[in-house]
Coordinates of C-alpha atoms in Angstrom, one line a residue:
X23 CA 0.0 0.0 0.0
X24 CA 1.0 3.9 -0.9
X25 CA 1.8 5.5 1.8
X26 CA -0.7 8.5 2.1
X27 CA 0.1 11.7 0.0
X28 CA -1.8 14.4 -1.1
X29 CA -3.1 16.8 -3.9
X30 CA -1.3 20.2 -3.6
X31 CA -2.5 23.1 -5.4
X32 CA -0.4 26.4 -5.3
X33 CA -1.8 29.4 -7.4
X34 CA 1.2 31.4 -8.0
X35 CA 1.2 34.9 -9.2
X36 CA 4.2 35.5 -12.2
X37 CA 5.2 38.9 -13.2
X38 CA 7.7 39.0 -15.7
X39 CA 11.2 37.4 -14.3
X40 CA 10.5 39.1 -10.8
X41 CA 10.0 36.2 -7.4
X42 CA 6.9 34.9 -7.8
X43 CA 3.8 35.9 -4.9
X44 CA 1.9 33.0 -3.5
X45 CA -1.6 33.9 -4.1
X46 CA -3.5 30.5 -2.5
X47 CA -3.0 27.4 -1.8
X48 CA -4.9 24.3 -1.0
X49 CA -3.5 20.6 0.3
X50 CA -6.7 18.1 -0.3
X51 CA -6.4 14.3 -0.2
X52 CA -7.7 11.0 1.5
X53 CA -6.1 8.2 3.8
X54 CA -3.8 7.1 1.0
X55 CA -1.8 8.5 -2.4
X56 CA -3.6 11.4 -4.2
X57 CA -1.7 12.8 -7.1
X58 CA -2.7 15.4 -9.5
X59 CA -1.6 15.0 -13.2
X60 CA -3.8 18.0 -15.5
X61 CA -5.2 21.4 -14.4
X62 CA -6.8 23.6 -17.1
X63 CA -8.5 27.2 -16.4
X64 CA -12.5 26.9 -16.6
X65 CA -14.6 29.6 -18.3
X66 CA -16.2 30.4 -15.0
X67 CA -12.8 31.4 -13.6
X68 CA -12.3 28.5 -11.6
X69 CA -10.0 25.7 -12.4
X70 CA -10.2 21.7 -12.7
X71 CA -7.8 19.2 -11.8
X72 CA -7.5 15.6 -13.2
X73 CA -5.2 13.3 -10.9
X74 CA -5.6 9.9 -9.3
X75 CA -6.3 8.5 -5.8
X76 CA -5.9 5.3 -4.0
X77 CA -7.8 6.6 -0.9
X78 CA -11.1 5.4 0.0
X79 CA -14.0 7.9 1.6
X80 CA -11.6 10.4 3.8
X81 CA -10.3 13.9 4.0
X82 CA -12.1 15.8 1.3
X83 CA -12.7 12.4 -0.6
X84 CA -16.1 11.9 -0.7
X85 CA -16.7 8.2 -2.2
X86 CA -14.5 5.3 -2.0
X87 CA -12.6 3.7 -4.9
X88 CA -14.4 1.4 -7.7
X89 CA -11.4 -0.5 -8.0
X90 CA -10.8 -0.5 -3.7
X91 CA -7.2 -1.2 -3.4
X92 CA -6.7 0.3 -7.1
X93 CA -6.1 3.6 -7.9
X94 CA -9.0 5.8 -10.1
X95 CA -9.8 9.0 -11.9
X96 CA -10.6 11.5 -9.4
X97 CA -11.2 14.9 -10.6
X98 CA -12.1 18.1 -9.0
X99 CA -13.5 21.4 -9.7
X100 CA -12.8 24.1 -8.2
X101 CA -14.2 28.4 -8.0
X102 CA -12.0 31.3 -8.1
X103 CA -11.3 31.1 -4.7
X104 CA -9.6 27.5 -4.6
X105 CA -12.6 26.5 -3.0
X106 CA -14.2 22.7 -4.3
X107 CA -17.7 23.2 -6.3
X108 CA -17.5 19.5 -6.6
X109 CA -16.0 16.1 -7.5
X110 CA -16.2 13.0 -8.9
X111 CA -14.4 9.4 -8.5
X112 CA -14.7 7.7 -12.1
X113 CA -12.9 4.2 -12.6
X114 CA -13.0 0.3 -12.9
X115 CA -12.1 -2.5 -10.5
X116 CA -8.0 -2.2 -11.8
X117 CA -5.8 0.4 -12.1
X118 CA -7.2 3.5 -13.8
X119 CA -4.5 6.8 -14.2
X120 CA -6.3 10.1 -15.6
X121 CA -3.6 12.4 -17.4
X122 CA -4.7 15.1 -19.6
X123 CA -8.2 17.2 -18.7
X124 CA -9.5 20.4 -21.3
X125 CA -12.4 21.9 -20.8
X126 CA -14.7 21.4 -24.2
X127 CA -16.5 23.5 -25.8
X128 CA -20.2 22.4 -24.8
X129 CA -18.7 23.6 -21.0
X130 CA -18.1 20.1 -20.1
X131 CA -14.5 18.5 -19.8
X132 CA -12.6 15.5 -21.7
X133 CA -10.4 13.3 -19.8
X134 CA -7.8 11.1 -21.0
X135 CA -5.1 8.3 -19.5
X136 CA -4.4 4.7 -19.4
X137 CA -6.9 2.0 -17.7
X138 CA -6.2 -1.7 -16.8
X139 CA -9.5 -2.3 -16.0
X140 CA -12.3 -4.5 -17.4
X141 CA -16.2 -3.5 -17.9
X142 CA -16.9 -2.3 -14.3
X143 CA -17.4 0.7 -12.4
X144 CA -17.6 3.4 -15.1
X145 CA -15.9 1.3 -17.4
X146 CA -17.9 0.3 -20.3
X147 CA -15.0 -1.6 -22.3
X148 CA -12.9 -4.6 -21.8
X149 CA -9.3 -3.7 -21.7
X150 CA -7.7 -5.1 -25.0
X151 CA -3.5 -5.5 -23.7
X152 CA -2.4 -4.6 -20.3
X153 CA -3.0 -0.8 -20.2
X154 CA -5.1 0.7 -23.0
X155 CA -6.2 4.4 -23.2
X156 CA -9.2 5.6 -21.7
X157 CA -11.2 8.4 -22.4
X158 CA -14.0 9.7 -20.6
X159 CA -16.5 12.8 -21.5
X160 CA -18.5 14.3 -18.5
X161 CA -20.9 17.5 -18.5
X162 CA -20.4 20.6 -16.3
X163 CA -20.8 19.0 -13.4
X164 CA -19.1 15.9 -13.9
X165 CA -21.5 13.4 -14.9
X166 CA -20.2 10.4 -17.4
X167 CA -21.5 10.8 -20.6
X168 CA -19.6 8.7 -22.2
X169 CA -16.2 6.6 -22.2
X170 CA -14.0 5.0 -24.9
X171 CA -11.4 2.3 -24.2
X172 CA -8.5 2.5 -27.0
X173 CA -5.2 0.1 -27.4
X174 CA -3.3 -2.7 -28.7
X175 CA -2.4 -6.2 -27.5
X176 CA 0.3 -4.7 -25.4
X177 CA 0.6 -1.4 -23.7
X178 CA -0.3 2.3 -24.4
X179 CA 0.3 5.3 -22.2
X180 CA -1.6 8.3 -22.7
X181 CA 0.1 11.9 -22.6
X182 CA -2.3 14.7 -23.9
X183 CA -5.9 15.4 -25.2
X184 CA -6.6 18.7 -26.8
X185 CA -10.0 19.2 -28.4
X186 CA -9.9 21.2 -31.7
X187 CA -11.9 24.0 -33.2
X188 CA -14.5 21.4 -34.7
X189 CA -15.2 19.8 -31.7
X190 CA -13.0 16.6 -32.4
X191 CA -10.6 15.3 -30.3
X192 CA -6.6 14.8 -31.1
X193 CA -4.8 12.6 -28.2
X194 CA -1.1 11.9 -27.9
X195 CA 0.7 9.1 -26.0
X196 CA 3.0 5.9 -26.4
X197 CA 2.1 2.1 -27.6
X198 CA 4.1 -0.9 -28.3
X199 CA 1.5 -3.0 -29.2
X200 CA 1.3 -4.3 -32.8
X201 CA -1.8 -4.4 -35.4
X202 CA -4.7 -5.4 -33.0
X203 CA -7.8 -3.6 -31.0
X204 CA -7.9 0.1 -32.1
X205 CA -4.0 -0.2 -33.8
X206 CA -3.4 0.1 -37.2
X207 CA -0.2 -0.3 -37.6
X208 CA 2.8 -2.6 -35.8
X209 CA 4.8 -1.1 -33.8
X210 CA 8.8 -0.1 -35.4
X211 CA 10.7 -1.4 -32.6
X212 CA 9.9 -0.8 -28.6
X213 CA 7.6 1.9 -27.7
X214 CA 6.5 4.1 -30.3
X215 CA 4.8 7.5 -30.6
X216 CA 0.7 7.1 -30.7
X217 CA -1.7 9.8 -32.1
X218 CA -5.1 9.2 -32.8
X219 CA -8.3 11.1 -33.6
X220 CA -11.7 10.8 -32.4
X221 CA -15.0 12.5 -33.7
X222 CA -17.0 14.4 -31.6
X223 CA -19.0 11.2 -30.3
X224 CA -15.5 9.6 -29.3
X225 CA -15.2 7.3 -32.1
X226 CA -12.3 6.4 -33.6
X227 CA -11.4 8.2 -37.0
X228 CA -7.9 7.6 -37.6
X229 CA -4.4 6.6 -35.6
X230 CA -0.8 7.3 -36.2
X231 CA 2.3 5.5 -35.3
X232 CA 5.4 7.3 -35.4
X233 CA 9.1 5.6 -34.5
X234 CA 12.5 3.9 -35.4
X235 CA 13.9 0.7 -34.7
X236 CA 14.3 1.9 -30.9
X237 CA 12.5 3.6 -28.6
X238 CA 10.0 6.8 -28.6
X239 CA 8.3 8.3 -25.9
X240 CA 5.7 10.7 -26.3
X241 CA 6.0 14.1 -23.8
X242 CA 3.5 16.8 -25.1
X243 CA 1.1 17.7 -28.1
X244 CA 0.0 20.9 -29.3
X245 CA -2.8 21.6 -32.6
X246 CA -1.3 22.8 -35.4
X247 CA -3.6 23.8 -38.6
X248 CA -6.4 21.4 -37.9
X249 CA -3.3 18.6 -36.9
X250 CA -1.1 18.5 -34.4
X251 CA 2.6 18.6 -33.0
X252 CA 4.0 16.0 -30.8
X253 CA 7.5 16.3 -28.9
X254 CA 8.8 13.5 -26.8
X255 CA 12.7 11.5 -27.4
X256 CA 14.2 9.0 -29.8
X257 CA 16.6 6.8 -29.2
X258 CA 16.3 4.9 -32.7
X259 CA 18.8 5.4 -35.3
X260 CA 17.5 4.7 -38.2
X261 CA 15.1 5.9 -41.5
X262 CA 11.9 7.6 -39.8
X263 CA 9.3 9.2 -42.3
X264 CA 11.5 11.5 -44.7
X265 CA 15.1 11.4 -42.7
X266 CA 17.7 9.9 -41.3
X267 CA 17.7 9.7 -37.3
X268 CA 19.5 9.8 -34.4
X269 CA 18.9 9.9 -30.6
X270 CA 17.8 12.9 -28.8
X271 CA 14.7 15.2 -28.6
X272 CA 11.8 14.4 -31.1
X273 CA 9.0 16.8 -32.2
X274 CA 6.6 15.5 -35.4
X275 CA 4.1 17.7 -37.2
X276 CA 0.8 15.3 -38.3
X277 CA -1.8 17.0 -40.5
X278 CA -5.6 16.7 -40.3
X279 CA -5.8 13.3 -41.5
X280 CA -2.9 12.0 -39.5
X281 CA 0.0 12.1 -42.5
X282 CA 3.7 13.1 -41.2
X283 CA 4.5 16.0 -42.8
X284 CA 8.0 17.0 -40.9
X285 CA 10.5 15.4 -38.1
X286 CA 12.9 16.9 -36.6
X287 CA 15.4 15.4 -34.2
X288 CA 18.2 17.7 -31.6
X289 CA 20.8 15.3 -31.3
X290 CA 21.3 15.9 -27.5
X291 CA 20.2 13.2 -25.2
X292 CA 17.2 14.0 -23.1
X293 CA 13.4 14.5 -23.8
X294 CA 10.8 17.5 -24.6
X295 CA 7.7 17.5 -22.1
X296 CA 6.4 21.0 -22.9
X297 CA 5.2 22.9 -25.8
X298 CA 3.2 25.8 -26.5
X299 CA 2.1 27.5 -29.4
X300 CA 2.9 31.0 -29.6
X301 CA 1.6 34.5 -30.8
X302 CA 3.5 34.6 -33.7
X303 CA 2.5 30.8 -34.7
X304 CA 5.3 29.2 -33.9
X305 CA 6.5 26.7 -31.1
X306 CA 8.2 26.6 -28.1
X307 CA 9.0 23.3 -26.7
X308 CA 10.6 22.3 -23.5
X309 CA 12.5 19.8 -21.7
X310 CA 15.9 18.9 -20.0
X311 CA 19.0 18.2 -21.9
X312 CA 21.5 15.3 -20.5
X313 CA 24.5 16.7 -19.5
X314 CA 26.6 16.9 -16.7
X315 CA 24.3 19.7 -14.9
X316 CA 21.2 18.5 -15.8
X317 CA 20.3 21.6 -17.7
X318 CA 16.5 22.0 -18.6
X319 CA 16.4 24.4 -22.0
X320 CA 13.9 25.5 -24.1
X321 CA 13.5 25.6 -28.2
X322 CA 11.7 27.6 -30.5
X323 CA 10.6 26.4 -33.9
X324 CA 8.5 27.6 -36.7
X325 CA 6.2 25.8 -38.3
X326 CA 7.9 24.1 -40.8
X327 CA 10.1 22.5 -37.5
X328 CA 12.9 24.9 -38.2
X329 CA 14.5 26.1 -35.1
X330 CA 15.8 29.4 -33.7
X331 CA 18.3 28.8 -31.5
X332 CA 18.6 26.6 -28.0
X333 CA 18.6 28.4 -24.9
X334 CA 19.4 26.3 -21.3
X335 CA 16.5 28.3 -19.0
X336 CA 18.9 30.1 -17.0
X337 CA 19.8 31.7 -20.3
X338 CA 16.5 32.4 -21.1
X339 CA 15.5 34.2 -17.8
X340 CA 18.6 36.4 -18.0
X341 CA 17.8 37.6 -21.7
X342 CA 14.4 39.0 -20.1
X343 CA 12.7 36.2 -22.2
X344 CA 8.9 35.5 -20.5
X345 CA 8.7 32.1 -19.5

């Protein structure tokens, strides 16, 4: 058994490079491990946060698990104050880890990570491997609408879900399970890159796997022109899409309909796990760099995956660059 931790929330004022001002804070858990995973910003000026629990009814947790000694989805919304409005408890009777939450655009929220769990609880699918995604819509108030169960034979890890401007879905994560369940394609060596697309209803429309003879690992997604962009590492050294690669950080541009349209590998050991888009429709991705000192740095790339420059973040902050 975990022993007992809690969900931290710290709201933190930034202004420009000056110290940053604590504006609230909040420490909220049960009798055993609560971790948080995904906040997002609500259009009522509150905030939600996605984590997972393994505490039964205790502390601010108001049901017990669906999976008992199993950890689930627990997700809570919260006012402008850091106060809770409410929360929910959604799982199966295995191991269920939420890890991306947006708010969508009918005012409810999307929630995406990876579930072990057969049909029970809130879990309306059979798992298809070990760990398959799982996606689950709720209203305003955190109702289940509906759920999806998505993977392979094998494993898949979930790392993002963004919903874009048409009310579809674009997820992000890792697989290295070949052609079976919801996977189109075998996988090119261990763990590759996993995108897929889901209508508006949660079904499938398409799925991308991207990888060398090695490994990938999937850190972050941001949309891009009705696609998306997806950063992680490589560590394969070998013919990927259109180039020649080597091990470092990844970042891939798909288009609408899932086709690669650039790569783009920094040969320098270490992984992206950030990126944004910016004002000026470009990228900024970042990540930590394996070197002696452990240096975490940030890259900005245009969007045609052509870089900038490569700034460690102490560099960064002393160039009066926001971050």
């Amino acid at each position: 058994m975990y022993k007992a931790a809690s969900i931290f929330i710290t709201c933190i004022l930034f202004i420009s490079c000056s110290s940053p001002t604590i504006v609230n804070q909040k420490t909220i858990g049960g009798n055993d491990k609560d971790e948080p995973q995904s906040m997002c910003l609500t259009n009522d000026g509150g905030f939600i946060v996605a984590g997972n629990s393994f505490s039964q009814k205790s502390g601010e947790k108001l049901t017990d698990n669906r999976g008992f000694i199993y950890s689930d989805y627990w997700i809570i919304k919260f006012n402008a104050d850091g106060n809770i409005q409410w929360q929910k408890t959604i799982g199966g009777d295995n191991l269920d880890f939420a890890r991306s939450i947006v708010q969508t655009s009918d005012g409810g929220y999307i929630i995406a990570g990876e579930s072990e769990s057969d049909v029970s609880g809130d879990k309306t699918e059979n798992c298809r491997g070990s760990s398959d995604i799982w996606v689950v819509k709720i209203d305003s108030i955190g109702n289940v609408m509906w759920d999806k169960t998505f993977g392979g034979s094998s494993t898949e890890i979930c790392t993002a879900i963004k919903q874009t401007k048409y009310g579809e879905y674009i997820i992000a994560g890792a697989s290295n399970s070949n052609i079976s369940g919801e996977k189109s394609q075998n996988c090119h060596g261990d763990f590759d890159f996993w995108v897929l697309k889901l209508n508006n209803r949660g079904n499938l429309e398409w799925d991308k796997t991207i990888g060398g003879n090695n490994f990938e690992y999937c850190g972050a997604m941001e949309l891009a022109d009705d696609g998306a962009v997806v950063c992680g590492t490589t560590a394969s050294d070998n013919t990927l899409g259109k180039m020649k690669i080597h091990p470092g950080c990844f970042v891939a541009k798909l288009d609408i309909n899932g086709n690669l349209q650039w790569e783009k590998v920094f040969r320098n050991w270490g992984m992206f796990l950030g990126i944004s888009r910016t004002t000026d429709n470009d990228f900024v991705l970042s990540g930590f760099c394996d070197s002696a000192k452990g240096h975490i740095w940030i890259v900005k790339i245009d969007n045609r995956g052509e870089n900038y420059g490569i700034k460690l973040l102490e560099e960064w902050v002393m160039n009066n660059h926001d971050v």
